[in-house]
Amino acid sequence: MGHSTFCIIIRVFNRVDDLRICIDLIRKFWIRNEYYVLIVSNGKYAGFDIPEEIRNAADNIIDLAENIGHLEGDQRLLKAGLQFIPDSCEYTILLQADTWIFDDELIDKYTTEMKNSSSVWSSAEWVEKYWSLAIDFAIAKTDFIKSNSGILDFEKHPEAWVCDYLMENGYKFLYIKECMPVHIPKFLRAFYNAYGGRFRSFPEAKMVTHHIEDLEGGIEEKMLLANICLGRKEFNIGDEAMIASGNRKLKKLIKLGMFLPRSKWFGGKKHRRLESRVRKGS
């Protein structure tokens, strides 16, 4: 695609250790384009300030006064970030601080497909039985998301809200298939149901999304899981044979997750009807 400029809105509350690695990976491995890194935080007044070295690695930091809860806080972080996206950025990437991505190949792939298909949004399918789109990693056309901030007016089920907004207002979207499936199918859960019933490592996307508070070994265990996802020793943790074996197992599990029977095959996909109706441009 050739060195376009993208804005990355990284939102964070208390996952500062995740954020440090997230932004390091962007600066190290995201080399196909120019990236304007905008961090929006609501953790400062709860004692989770952004350290100076992270501030120096970002292009802009927005500190909000408070965290008003998980979903409403996430909505407020995203909406605050919209105001500071540079006009030169044709696309904006929405990213959670705990989402580590070790390559920007998907950015080029899906922005090219978005242009060719006149789509305004790309992200993974979230829950297969509902129309839903992930927001931990998403690519949006900047002019669309700036003029349609109502897509972020979710109160619950944000992934369903985003997808319903797009569909009810006639906007096209793409699934980022390398980040799917997100949830482990019921048929597979009988013998594999780790990490809260979700896949959190995606080798084809070179992405890990584990929550370190759910890992016994914390950030170091997440580094090991990242090595397994990549099939190589990016972090100095684990031996190479174990990493290679774990990578093969992970790929097999995800392939099983893709091809085992799933609920949407039998009942079709449904819409979650939210209390607040979607209004274009609200």
mmCIF file of C-alpha atoms in Angstrom:
data_model
loop_
_atom_site.group_PDB
_atom_site.id
_atom_site.type_symbol
_atom_site.label_atom_id
_atom_site.label_comp_id
_atom_site.label_asym_id
_atom_site.label_seq_id
_atom_site.Cartn_x
_atom_site.Cartn_y
_atom_site.Cartn_z
ATOM 1 C CA MET A 1 0.000 0.000 0.000
ATOM 2 C CA GLY A 2 2.941 2.277 0.571
ATOM 3 C CA HIS A 3 3.380 4.275 3.762
ATOM 4 C CA SER A 4 -0.030 5.753 4.389
ATOM 5 C CA THR A 5 -0.735 7.381 7.744
ATOM 6 C CA PHE A 6 -3.038 5.650 10.197
ATOM 7 C CA CYS A 7 -4.243 6.710 13.619
ATOM 8 C CA ILE A 8 -4.168 4.091 16.369
ATOM 9 C CA ILE A 9 -6.436 4.789 19.341
ATOM 10 C CA ILE A 10 -5.159 2.663 22.240
ATOM 11 C CA ARG A 11 -7.447 2.704 25.252
ATOM 12 C CA VAL A 12 -6.315 1.754 28.731
ATOM 13 C CA PHE A 13 -7.412 1.855 32.356
ATOM 14 C CA ASN A 14 -5.083 -0.211 34.566
ATOM 15 C CA ARG A 15 -3.261 -2.516 32.130
ATOM 16 C CA VAL A 16 -0.136 -0.369 31.975
ATOM 17 C CA ASP A 17 2.269 -3.330 31.692
ATOM 18 C CA ASP A 18 0.274 -4.565 28.699
ATOM 19 C CA LEU A 19 0.326 -1.070 27.217
ATOM 20 C CA ARG A 20 4.116 -0.854 27.457
ATOM 21 C CA ILE A 21 4.530 -3.991 25.362
ATOM 22 C CA CYS A 22 1.660 -3.111 23.021
ATOM 23 C CA ILE A 23 3.259 0.160 21.983
ATOM 24 C CA ASP A 24 6.753 -1.385 21.808
ATOM 25 C CA LEU A 25 5.415 -3.930 19.317
ATOM 26 C CA ILE A 26 3.806 -1.226 17.203
ATOM 27 C CA ARG A 27 7.037 0.760 17.020
ATOM 28 C CA LYS A 28 9.108 -2.380 16.324
ATOM 29 C CA PHE A 29 6.958 -4.451 13.975
ATOM 30 C CA TRP A 30 4.389 -2.137 12.367
ATOM 31 C CA ILE A 31 6.635 -0.957 9.539
ATOM 32 C CA ARG A 32 4.443 -0.922 6.430
ATOM 33 C CA ASN A 33 2.867 2.472 7.154
ATOM 34 C CA GLU A 34 3.212 5.589 9.262
ATOM 35 C CA TYR A 35 1.258 5.407 12.524
ATOM 36 C CA TYR A 36 0.015 8.188 14.763
ATOM 37 C CA VAL A 37 -0.300 6.587 18.215
ATOM 38 C CA LEU A 38 -2.980 8.154 20.393
ATOM 39 C CA ILE A 39 -3.372 6.738 23.916
ATOM 40 C CA VAL A 40 -6.592 7.499 25.775
ATOM 41 C CA SER A 41 -6.466 6.649 29.483
ATOM 42 C CA ASN A 42 -8.917 6.848 32.378
ATOM 43 C CA GLY A 43 -6.671 5.347 35.031
ATOM 44 C CA LYS A 44 -4.604 8.300 36.231
ATOM 45 C CA TYR A 45 -6.917 9.303 39.041
ATOM 46 C CA ALA A 46 -7.143 5.692 40.227
ATOM 47 C CA GLY A 47 -3.366 5.486 40.521
ATOM 48 C CA PHE A 48 -2.625 4.043 37.062
ATOM 49 C CA ASP A 49 -0.706 6.877 35.468
ATOM 50 C CA ILE A 50 1.047 6.390 32.129
ATOM 51 C CA PRO A 51 4.831 6.216 32.735
ATOM 52 C CA GLU A 52 7.107 8.726 31.036
ATOM 53 C CA GLU A 53 8.734 6.179 28.707
ATOM 54 C CA ILE A 54 5.313 5.213 27.306
ATOM 55 C CA ARG A 55 4.317 8.860 26.947
ATOM 56 C CA ASN A 56 7.519 9.461 24.969
ATOM 57 C CA ALA A 57 6.686 6.564 22.632
ATOM 58 C CA ALA A 58 3.200 7.914 21.848
ATOM 59 C CA ASP A 59 2.267 10.850 19.647
ATOM 60 C CA ASN A 60 -0.493 12.047 21.965
ATOM 61 C CA ILE A 61 -1.896 11.116 25.391
ATOM 62 C CA ILE A 62 -5.413 11.967 26.538
ATOM 63 C CA ASP A 63 -6.036 11.594 30.286
ATOM 64 C CA LEU A 64 -9.707 11.435 31.256
ATOM 65 C CA ALA A 65 -10.772 12.412 34.752
ATOM 66 C CA GLU A 66 -12.380 9.147 35.827
ATOM 67 C CA ASN A 67 -13.377 5.603 34.976
ATOM 68 C CA ILE A 68 -17.166 5.274 35.106
ATOM 69 C CA GLY A 69 -17.277 1.516 34.571
ATOM 70 C CA HIS A 70 -16.159 -1.048 32.028
ATOM 71 C CA LEU A 71 -18.561 -0.484 29.121
ATOM 72 C CA GLU A 72 -19.386 3.185 29.678
ATOM 73 C CA GLY A 73 -15.710 3.841 30.352
ATOM 74 C CA ASP A 74 -14.714 2.123 27.109
ATOM 75 C CA GLN A 75 -17.304 4.132 25.201
ATOM 76 C CA ARG A 76 -16.026 7.383 26.716
ATOM 77 C CA LEU A 77 -12.391 6.507 25.900
ATOM 78 C CA LEU A 78 -13.236 5.853 22.264
ATOM 79 C CA LYS A 79 -15.348 8.973 21.873
ATOM 80 C CA ALA A 80 -12.668 11.125 23.481
ATOM 81 C CA GLY A 81 -10.124 9.754 21.036
ATOM 82 C CA LEU A 82 -12.237 10.666 17.994
ATOM 83 C CA GLN A 83 -11.652 14.351 18.632
ATOM 84 C CA PHE A 84 -7.875 14.010 18.278
ATOM 85 C CA ILE A 85 -7.548 11.884 15.130
ATOM 86 C CA PRO A 86 -5.415 13.826 12.640
ATOM 87 C CA ASP A 87 -7.196 14.773 9.405
ATOM 88 C CA SER A 88 -4.371 13.138 7.444
ATOM 89 C CA CYS A 89 -5.342 9.653 8.681
ATOM 90 C CA GLU A 90 -7.698 7.949 6.245
ATOM 91 C CA TYR A 91 -8.131 4.954 8.568
ATOM 92 C CA THR A 92 -8.261 4.608 12.340
ATOM 93 C CA ILE A 93 -7.348 1.460 14.260
ATOM 94 C CA LEU A 94 -9.139 0.803 17.550
ATOM 95 C CA LEU A 95 -6.972 -1.184 19.931
ATOM 96 C CA GLN A 96 -7.158 -2.345 23.530
ATOM 97 C CA ALA A 97 -3.902 -2.039 25.475
ATOM 98 C CA ASP A 98 -3.903 -5.773 26.195
ATOM 99 C CA THR A 99 -4.110 -6.692 22.502
ATOM 100 C CA TRP A 100 -0.593 -7.402 21.275
ATOM 101 C CA ILE A 101 -0.085 -7.592 17.507
ATOM 102 C CA PHE A 102 3.318 -8.526 16.126
ATOM 103 C CA ASP A 103 2.850 -7.475 12.487
ATOM 104 C CA ASP A 104 0.854 -4.905 10.526
ATOM 105 C CA GLU A 105 0.266 -7.086 7.472
ATOM 106 C CA LEU A 106 -3.446 -7.326 8.289
ATOM 107 C CA ILE A 107 -3.708 -3.529 8.272
ATOM 108 C CA ASP A 108 -2.605 -3.389 4.654
ATOM 109 C CA LYS A 109 -4.683 -6.416 3.664
ATOM 110 C CA TYR A 110 -7.966 -5.194 5.093
ATOM 111 C CA THR A 111 -7.666 -1.521 4.232
ATOM 112 C CA THR A 112 -7.074 -2.586 0.625
ATOM 113 C CA GLU A 113 -10.143 -4.838 0.766
ATOM 114 C CA MET A 114 -12.145 -2.061 2.418
ATOM 115 C CA LYS A 115 -11.330 0.307 -0.433
ATOM 116 C CA ASN A 116 -12.227 -2.296 -3.042
ATOM 117 C CA SER A 117 -15.542 -3.141 -1.359
ATOM 118 C CA SER A 118 -16.529 0.331 -0.090
ATOM 119 C CA SER A 119 -16.551 -1.034 3.459
ATOM 120 C CA VAL A 120 -16.164 1.267 6.460
ATOM 121 C CA TRP A 121 -15.265 -1.254 9.186
ATOM 122 C CA SER A 122 -13.224 -4.446 9.626
ATOM 123 C CA SER A 123 -12.945 -6.646 12.716
ATOM 124 C CA ALA A 124 -13.494 -10.222 13.843
ATOM 125 C CA GLU A 125 -16.896 -11.762 14.295
ATOM 126 C CA TRP A 126 -17.404 -11.800 18.072
ATOM 127 C CA VAL A 127 -20.238 -14.206 18.946
ATOM 128 C CA GLU A 128 -21.213 -16.389 16.036
ATOM 129 C CA LYS A 129 -24.915 -16.802 16.827
ATOM 130 C CA TYR A 130 -25.374 -13.005 16.853
ATOM 131 C CA TRP A 131 -24.460 -10.340 14.349
ATOM 132 C CA SER A 132 -21.483 -8.880 16.194
ATOM 133 C CA LEU A 133 -18.078 -7.306 15.563
ATOM 134 C CA ALA A 134 -15.066 -7.186 17.876
ATOM 135 C CA ILE A 135 -13.855 -3.838 19.183
ATOM 136 C CA ASP A 136 -10.613 -4.911 20.889
ATOM 137 C CA PHE A 137 -8.993 -4.670 17.429
ATOM 138 C CA ALA A 138 -10.878 -2.963 14.618
ATOM 139 C CA ILE A 139 -10.123 -0.878 11.543
ATOM 140 C CA ALA A 140 -12.515 1.943 10.641
ATOM 141 C CA LYS A 141 -12.607 4.617 7.972
ATOM 142 C CA THR A 142 -11.822 7.825 9.797
ATOM 143 C CA ASP A 143 -14.427 9.985 8.089
ATOM 144 C CA PHE A 144 -17.072 7.352 8.825
ATOM 145 C CA ILE A 145 -16.345 6.965 12.516
ATOM 146 C CA LYS A 146 -16.001 10.712 13.068
ATOM 147 C CA SER A 147 -19.378 11.417 11.481
ATOM 148 C CA ASN A 148 -21.087 8.374 12.996
ATOM 149 C CA SER A 149 -20.097 8.536 16.656
ATOM 150 C CA GLY A 150 -23.434 6.873 17.450
ATOM 151 C CA ILE A 151 -21.753 3.583 16.608
ATOM 152 C CA LEU A 152 -20.036 3.988 19.994
ATOM 153 C CA ASP A 153 -23.235 4.676 21.977
ATOM 154 C CA PHE A 154 -23.390 1.127 23.294
ATOM 155 C CA GLU A 155 -24.724 0.443 26.795
ATOM 156 C CA LYS A 156 -24.292 -3.329 26.774
ATOM 157 C CA HIS A 157 -23.169 -5.892 24.195
ATOM 158 C CA PRO A 158 -20.953 -3.363 22.390
ATOM 159 C CA GLU A 159 -19.953 -5.858 19.698
ATOM 160 C CA ALA A 160 -23.611 -6.451 18.783
ATOM 161 C CA TRP A 161 -24.357 -2.719 18.941
ATOM 162 C CA VAL A 162 -21.575 -1.924 16.448
ATOM 163 C CA CYS A 163 -22.721 -4.574 13.975
ATOM 164 C CA ASP A 164 -26.402 -3.615 14.256
ATOM 165 C CA TYR A 165 -25.514 0.043 13.716
ATOM 166 C CA LEU A 166 -23.669 -0.770 10.504
ATOM 167 C CA MET A 167 -26.366 -3.070 9.169
ATOM 168 C CA GLU A 168 -29.346 -0.896 10.068
ATOM 169 C CA ASN A 169 -27.740 2.116 8.414
ATOM 170 C CA GLY A 170 -26.589 0.312 5.282
ATOM 171 C CA TYR A 171 -22.824 0.360 5.839
ATOM 172 C CA LYS A 172 -20.581 -2.471 4.649
ATOM 173 C CA PHE A 173 -18.108 -4.274 6.888
ATOM 174 C CA LEU A 174 -15.549 -7.072 6.608
ATOM 175 C CA TYR A 175 -14.656 -9.875 8.987
ATOM 176 C CA ILE A 176 -10.974 -10.178 9.895
ATOM 177 C CA LYS A 177 -10.948 -13.949 9.516
ATOM 178 C CA GLU A 178 -7.421 -14.398 10.881
ATOM 179 C CA CYS A 179 -8.800 -13.390 14.298
ATOM 180 C CA MET A 180 -11.600 -15.956 14.263
ATOM 181 C CA PRO A 181 -13.233 -17.839 15.826
ATOM 182 C CA VAL A 182 -13.184 -15.838 19.048
ATOM 183 C CA HIS A 183 -15.357 -18.141 21.139
ATOM 184 C CA ILE A 184 -14.686 -21.861 21.409
ATOM 185 C CA PRO A 185 -17.535 -23.903 19.855
ATOM 186 C CA LYS A 186 -19.549 -26.066 22.256
ATOM 187 C CA PHE A 187 -18.439 -29.247 20.509
ATOM 188 C CA LEU A 188 -14.797 -28.368 21.222
ATOM 189 C CA ARG A 189 -15.387 -27.252 24.826
ATOM 190 C CA ALA A 190 -15.922 -30.870 25.870
ATOM 191 C CA PHE A 191 -12.138 -31.359 25.803
ATOM 192 C CA TYR A 192 -10.738 -27.822 25.502
ATOM 193 C CA ASN A 193 -12.289 -24.882 27.297
ATOM 194 C CA ALA A 194 -9.402 -22.703 28.436
ATOM 195 C CA TYR A 195 -9.354 -18.946 29.087
ATOM 196 C CA GLY A 196 -13.043 -18.410 29.745
ATOM 197 C CA GLY A 197 -14.296 -20.239 26.679
ATOM 198 C CA ARG A 198 -12.402 -18.010 24.257
ATOM 199 C CA PHE A 199 -9.448 -18.284 21.967
ATOM 200 C CA ARG A 200 -7.043 -15.540 23.010
ATOM 201 C CA SER A 201 -4.099 -16.331 20.710
ATOM 202 C CA PHE A 202 -4.369 -16.126 16.916
ATOM 203 C CA PRO A 203 -1.308 -17.369 15.010
ATOM 204 C CA GLU A 204 -2.564 -16.237 11.582
ATOM 205 C CA ALA A 205 -2.964 -12.695 12.922
ATOM 206 C CA LYS A 206 0.172 -12.844 15.106
ATOM 207 C CA MET A 207 -2.021 -11.549 17.922
ATOM 208 C CA VAL A 208 -2.530 -12.396 21.606
ATOM 209 C CA THR A 209 -5.302 -10.986 23.784
ATOM 210 C CA HIS A 210 -4.856 -12.750 27.157
ATOM 211 C CA HIS A 211 -5.787 -10.885 30.337
ATOM 212 C CA ILE A 212 -2.749 -11.048 32.604
ATOM 213 C CA GLU A 213 -4.882 -10.967 35.758
ATOM 214 C CA ASP A 214 -6.323 -14.345 34.669
ATOM 215 C CA LEU A 215 -2.885 -15.902 34.163
ATOM 216 C CA GLU A 216 -1.125 -17.455 37.157
ATOM 217 C CA GLY A 217 2.243 -16.290 35.821
ATOM 218 C CA GLY A 218 1.032 -12.802 34.899
ATOM 219 C CA ILE A 219 2.881 -10.852 32.235
ATOM 220 C CA GLU A 220 5.640 -13.467 31.899
ATOM 221 C CA GLU A 221 3.107 -16.185 31.152
ATOM 222 C CA LYS A 222 1.541 -13.929 28.522
ATOM 223 C CA MET A 223 4.986 -13.486 26.958
ATOM 224 C CA LEU A 224 5.344 -17.267 26.791
ATOM 225 C CA LEU A 225 1.900 -17.581 25.223
ATOM 226 C CA ALA A 226 2.944 -14.944 22.690
ATOM 227 C CA ASN A 227 6.034 -17.006 21.823
ATOM 228 C CA ILE A 228 3.790 -20.044 21.303
ATOM 229 C CA CYS A 229 1.412 -18.022 19.134
ATOM 230 C CA LEU A 230 4.309 -16.819 16.970
ATOM 231 C CA GLY A 231 6.127 -20.157 16.932
ATOM 232 C CA ARG A 232 9.361 -18.399 17.799
ATOM 233 C CA LYS A 233 11.140 -16.961 20.799
ATOM 234 C CA GLU A 234 10.324 -13.246 20.652
ATOM 235 C CA PHE A 235 10.521 -12.996 24.446
ATOM 236 C CA ASN A 236 13.280 -14.777 26.364
ATOM 237 C CA ILE A 237 10.920 -17.257 28.018
ATOM 238 C CA GLY A 238 10.434 -20.985 27.348
ATOM 239 C CA ASP A 239 12.454 -23.468 25.315
ATOM 240 C CA GLU A 240 12.208 -23.677 21.555
ATOM 241 C CA ALA A 241 10.935 -27.278 21.404
ATOM 242 C CA MET A 242 8.059 -26.487 23.783
ATOM 243 C CA ILE A 243 7.230 -23.316 21.860
ATOM 244 C CA ALA A 244 7.151 -25.178 18.526
ATOM 245 C CA SER A 245 4.997 -27.951 19.978
ATOM 246 C CA GLY A 246 2.601 -25.455 21.555
ATOM 247 C CA ASN A 247 2.303 -23.567 18.269
ATOM 248 C CA ARG A 248 1.332 -26.736 16.391
ATOM 249 C CA LYS A 249 -1.270 -27.599 19.048
ATOM 250 C CA LEU A 250 -2.726 -24.076 19.018
ATOM 251 C CA LYS A 251 -3.095 -24.092 15.227
ATOM 252 C CA LYS A 252 -4.844 -27.475 15.339
ATOM 253 C CA LEU A 253 -7.264 -26.268 18.020
ATOM 254 C CA ILE A 254 -8.181 -23.149 16.043
ATOM 255 C CA LYS A 255 -8.668 -25.213 12.893
ATOM 256 C CA LEU A 256 -10.985 -27.529 14.833
ATOM 257 C CA GLY A 257 -12.809 -24.451 16.113
ATOM 258 C CA MET A 258 -13.345 -23.293 12.547
ATOM 259 C CA PHE A 259 -14.682 -26.568 11.171
ATOM 260 C CA LEU A 260 -16.575 -28.231 14.018
ATOM 261 C CA PRO A 261 -20.392 -27.712 13.906
ATOM 262 C CA ARG A 262 -21.548 -24.442 15.444
ATOM 263 C CA SER A 263 -24.912 -23.085 16.548
ATOM 264 C CA LYS A 264 -25.250 -20.606 13.682
ATOM 265 C CA TRP A 265 -25.245 -23.522 11.235
ATOM 266 C CA PHE A 266 -28.604 -24.680 12.628
ATOM 267 C CA GLY A 267 -30.470 -21.588 13.758
ATOM 268 C CA GLY A 268 -28.983 -18.777 11.710
ATOM 269 C CA LYS A 269 -27.568 -15.538 13.090
ATOM 270 C CA LYS A 270 -29.673 -13.264 15.271
ATOM 271 C CA HIS A 271 -29.747 -9.573 16.097
ATOM 272 C CA ARG A 272 -29.612 -8.344 19.672
ATOM 273 C CA ARG A 273 -32.314 -5.709 19.908
ATOM 274 C CA LEU A 274 -30.973 -3.060 22.240
ATOM 275 C CA GLU A 275 -33.054 -0.711 24.346
ATOM 276 C CA SER A 276 -31.777 2.383 22.549
ATOM 277 C CA ARG A 277 -32.499 2.355 18.845
ATOM 278 C CA VAL A 278 -29.667 2.988 16.453
ATOM 279 C CA ARG A 279 -29.818 6.419 14.889
ATOM 280 C CA LYS A 280 -27.516 7.356 12.068
ATOM 281 C CA GLY A 281 -25.091 10.096 12.998
ATOM 282 C CA SER A 282 -26.246 10.335 16.600
#
